[in-house]
Short mmCIF file of C-alpha atoms in Angstrom, two decimals:
data_model
loop_
_atom_site.label_atom_id
_atom_site.label_comp_id
_atom_site.label_asym_id
_atom_site.label_seq_id
_atom_site.Cartn_x
_atom_site.Cartn_y
_atom_site.Cartn_z
CA MET A 1 0.05 0.01 -0.07
CA SER A 2 2.77 2.48 0.93
CA ASN A 3 3.91 2.33 -2.73
CA ASN A 4 0.68 4.04 -3.77
CA VAL A 5 0.96 6.98 -1.26
CA HIS A 6 1.78 10.34 -2.81
CA GLU A 7 2.82 13.54 -1.49
CA LEU A 8 0.00 15.52 0.23
CA ASN A 9 0.43 19.08 -0.63
CA GLY A 10 -0.59 22.05 1.56
CA THR A 11 0.17 25.76 1.65
CA PHE A 12 2.79 25.85 4.24
CA ILE A 13 4.02 22.27 4.31
CA ARG A 14 3.79 19.06 2.21
CA MET A 15 3.48 15.75 3.80
CA VAL A 16 5.98 13.35 2.02
CA PRO A 17 6.03 9.51 2.53
CA MET A 18 9.03 8.71 4.76
CA GLU A 19 12.08 7.44 2.95
CA ALA A 20 15.60 6.39 3.86
CA ALA A 21 17.03 9.56 2.41
CA HIS A 22 15.07 11.50 5.30
CA GLN A 23 16.79 9.54 7.99
CA GLY A 24 19.86 11.88 8.59
CA GLU A 25 17.67 14.87 8.86
CA LEU A 26 15.16 13.15 11.16
CA MET A 27 17.97 11.87 13.32
CA ALA A 28 19.02 15.39 14.06
CA LEU A 29 15.59 16.78 14.46
CA LEU A 30 14.32 13.98 16.72
CA SER A 31 17.50 14.28 18.96
CA ASN A 32 16.04 17.46 20.48
CA PRO A 33 15.11 16.62 24.19
CA GLN A 34 12.36 19.40 24.13
CA ILE A 35 10.35 17.05 21.78
CA TRP A 36 10.08 14.22 24.41
CA GLU A 37 9.46 16.49 27.52
CA TYR A 38 5.60 15.79 27.61
CA THR A 39 5.54 12.32 26.07
CA TRP A 40 5.87 8.93 27.72
CA ARG A 41 9.08 8.20 25.71
CA LYS A 42 12.33 9.60 26.80
CA ILE A 43 14.58 9.61 23.93
CA THR A 44 18.17 10.35 25.00
CA SER A 45 20.40 8.62 22.36
CA ALA A 46 20.96 8.41 18.60
CA ALA A 47 20.40 4.71 18.79
CA GLN A 48 16.84 5.30 20.34
CA VAL A 49 15.96 7.72 17.54
CA LYS A 50 17.18 5.15 14.88
CA GLU A 51 15.10 2.44 16.58
CA LEU A 52 11.98 4.58 16.21
CA LEU A 53 12.66 5.20 12.66
CA ASP A 54 13.49 1.41 11.94
CA THR A 55 10.14 0.72 13.48
CA ALA A 56 8.48 3.19 11.13
CA PHE A 57 10.18 1.84 8.07
CA ALA A 58 9.24 -1.82 9.12
CA ASN A 59 5.55 -1.10 9.65
CA GLN A 60 5.47 0.99 6.41
CA ALA A 61 6.69 -2.23 4.52
CA LYS A 62 4.03 -4.31 6.14
CA GLY A 63 1.38 -1.73 5.30
CA SER A 64 0.14 -1.20 8.96
CA GLU A 65 1.52 2.42 9.23
CA LEU A 66 2.05 5.21 6.66
CA PRO A 67 4.73 7.42 8.12
CA PHE A 68 5.26 11.03 6.68
CA VAL A 69 7.73 13.78 7.06
CA MET A 70 6.55 17.42 7.17
CA VAL A 71 8.52 19.44 4.70
CA GLU A 72 8.24 23.20 4.85
CA GLN A 73 7.25 24.46 1.40
CA SER A 74 9.42 27.68 1.58
CA THR A 75 12.64 26.12 2.65
CA GLY A 76 12.56 22.37 1.96
CA ARG A 77 13.42 21.76 5.50
CA ILE A 78 11.87 18.89 7.49
CA ALA A 79 9.71 20.29 10.38
CA GLY A 80 8.52 17.08 11.75
CA THR A 81 6.90 13.73 11.27
CA SER A 82 3.57 12.02 11.90
CA ARG A 83 2.03 8.76 11.04
CA ILE A 84 -1.17 7.04 10.10
CA MET A 85 -1.07 4.09 12.47
CA HIS A 86 -3.02 0.90 13.30
CA LEU A 87 -4.51 1.07 9.85
CA ASP A 88 -7.44 -1.33 9.61
CA LEU A 89 -9.11 -1.17 6.22
CA THR A 90 -11.39 -3.92 7.10
CA HIS A 91 -13.15 -1.79 9.98
CA ARG A 92 -12.06 1.51 8.11
CA ASN A 93 -10.32 3.07 11.12
CA ALA A 94 -6.83 4.25 12.02
CA GLU A 95 -5.06 6.50 14.41
CA ILE A 96 -2.96 9.57 13.76
CA GLY A 97 0.06 9.64 16.01
CA CYS A 98 3.87 9.58 16.54
CA THR A 99 3.47 13.40 15.65
CA TRP A 100 6.85 15.02 16.62
CA ILE A 101 7.57 18.43 15.52
CA SER A 102 10.86 20.67 15.86
CA PRO A 103 10.15 23.23 18.53
CA GLN A 104 10.92 25.97 16.14
CA TYR A 105 7.68 25.06 14.36
CA TRP A 106 5.51 24.91 17.55
CA ARG A 107 2.65 27.40 17.47
CA THR A 108 2.85 27.78 13.64
CA ALA A 109 0.58 26.32 11.03
CA VAL A 110 2.74 23.09 10.76
CA ASN A 111 0.66 20.96 13.23
CA THR A 112 -2.70 22.21 12.08
CA GLU A 113 -1.96 21.65 8.29
CA SER A 114 -0.38 18.36 8.89
CA LYS A 115 -3.59 17.09 10.52
CA SER A 116 -5.63 18.62 7.84
CA LEU A 117 -3.84 16.90 5.10
CA LEU A 118 -3.66 13.54 6.96
CA LEU A 119 -7.38 13.67 8.01
CA GLN A 120 -8.35 14.49 4.34
CA TYR A 121 -6.23 11.59 3.08
CA CYS A 122 -7.77 9.26 5.67
CA PHE A 123 -11.42 10.21 4.98
CA GLU A 124 -11.35 10.95 1.31
CA SER A 125 -8.68 8.70 -0.17
CA LEU A 126 -8.61 5.77 2.19
CA GLY A 127 -12.51 5.85 2.89
CA LEU A 128 -12.24 5.48 6.58
CA ILE A 129 -15.00 6.14 8.85
CA ARG A 130 -13.07 6.79 12.11
CA VAL A 131 -9.57 8.35 12.95
CA ASN A 132 -8.51 8.60 16.61
CA PHE A 133 -5.85 10.23 18.57
CA THR A 134 -4.31 9.35 22.04
CA VAL A 135 -2.58 12.00 23.95
CA VAL A 136 -0.72 11.57 27.42
CA GLY A 137 -3.18 12.96 30.08
CA ASP A 138 -0.77 15.68 31.32
CA ASN A 139 0.20 16.92 27.91
CA GLU A 140 -2.12 19.91 28.08
CA ARG A 141 -0.55 21.52 24.88
CA SER A 142 -1.10 18.51 22.65
CA ARG A 143 -4.58 18.04 24.21
CA LYS A 144 -5.72 21.49 23.41
CA ALA A 145 -4.27 21.15 19.78
CA VAL A 146 -6.37 18.11 19.23
CA GLU A 147 -9.56 19.58 20.75
CA ARG A 148 -9.07 22.84 18.71
CA ILE A 149 -9.27 21.09 15.48
CA GLY A 150 -12.65 19.55 16.58
CA ALA A 151 -11.80 15.91 17.73
CA VAL A 152 -14.26 14.46 20.29
CA LYS A 153 -12.93 13.35 23.67
CA GLU A 154 -14.21 9.85 24.34
CA GLY A 155 -12.61 8.91 27.51
CA VAL A 156 -9.37 8.27 29.49
CA LEU A 157 -7.32 5.18 29.18
CA ARG A 158 -6.15 4.83 32.80
CA LYS A 159 -2.66 3.86 33.57
CA HIS A 160 -2.00 3.27 29.93
CA ARG A 161 1.77 4.17 29.76
CA ILE A 162 4.82 3.83 31.91
CA THR A 163 7.79 6.22 31.41
CA ALA A 164 11.48 5.18 31.40
CA GLU A 165 11.43 6.71 35.09
CA GLY A 166 8.62 4.56 36.13
CA ARG A 167 5.81 7.27 36.18
CA ILE A 168 2.42 5.75 35.22
CA LEU A 169 0.37 7.93 32.94
CA ASP A 170 -3.17 7.99 31.64
CA ASN A 171 -3.85 8.53 27.91
CA VAL A 172 -6.78 10.56 26.70
CA LEU A 173 -8.70 9.09 23.71
CA TYR A 174 -10.10 11.50 21.01
CA SER A 175 -11.71 10.59 17.79
CA ILE A 176 -13.20 12.20 14.57
CA ILE A 177 -15.79 10.13 12.57
CA ASP A 178 -16.63 10.55 8.98
CA ASP A 179 -19.99 12.35 9.75
CA GLU A 180 -18.00 15.01 11.55
CA TRP A 181 -15.21 15.50 8.89
CA PRO A 182 -16.98 18.12 6.89
CA ALA A 183 -17.33 20.48 10.12
CA VAL A 184 -13.80 19.60 11.22
CA GLN A 185 -12.43 20.24 7.68
CA ALA A 186 -14.21 23.63 7.68
CA ASN A 187 -12.69 24.52 11.12
CA LEU A 188 -9.28 23.42 9.89
CA HIS A 189 -9.51 25.66 6.75
CA TYR A 190 -10.67 28.51 9.09
CA LEU A 191 -7.63 28.14 11.41
CA LEU A 192 -5.17 28.00 8.34
CA ASN A 193 -6.72 30.96 6.54
CA GLU A 194 -7.40 33.16 9.61
CA LYS A 195 -5.17 32.32 12.63
CA TYR A 196 -2.25 31.01 10.79
CA ALA A 197 -2.30 33.24 7.81
CA GLY A 198 1.30 33.59 6.64
CA GLY A 199 2.29 30.37 8.37
CA LYS A 200 2.33 31.77 11.87
#
């Protein structure tokens, strides 16, 4: 399936299927400790970053994940990465996750447009009826970002993740279903055209 995935083009970024050629730039980007501050993962070495990327490539080859890199249109720089995960075409659902963005692109259009492009691909190209997100309970910034685009909070997965330091964390489950996609898409377009006009 991954061989049929093409670039998803937006105004500020394009989502490009992850390739081996992206590995060097991703290794540098994902080595920034700020990215991992509010996640259950604690990535502290190049070997750990490589393991994340190796997993992405392996699941891409199996067809269970579609990993993308976010490429800034104006510069060609990689701003981050995200994946369509747990892809289940039988039941027509998936999760958008493993979204890791360089801090220099936080509070810009990058995250919003990446979600817009991936959701459009899920609902309009893959024909999915449900896309979900899971966010660590104490990651207020990411939870607000998911809520802002119009995802519905379904509940809390209690004691769902254990950090490298042994902290036990809840995950908050959100979803968007196909019936809600037109309103979510309109909201995303509003955010991109009004709030983030000019990419900021």
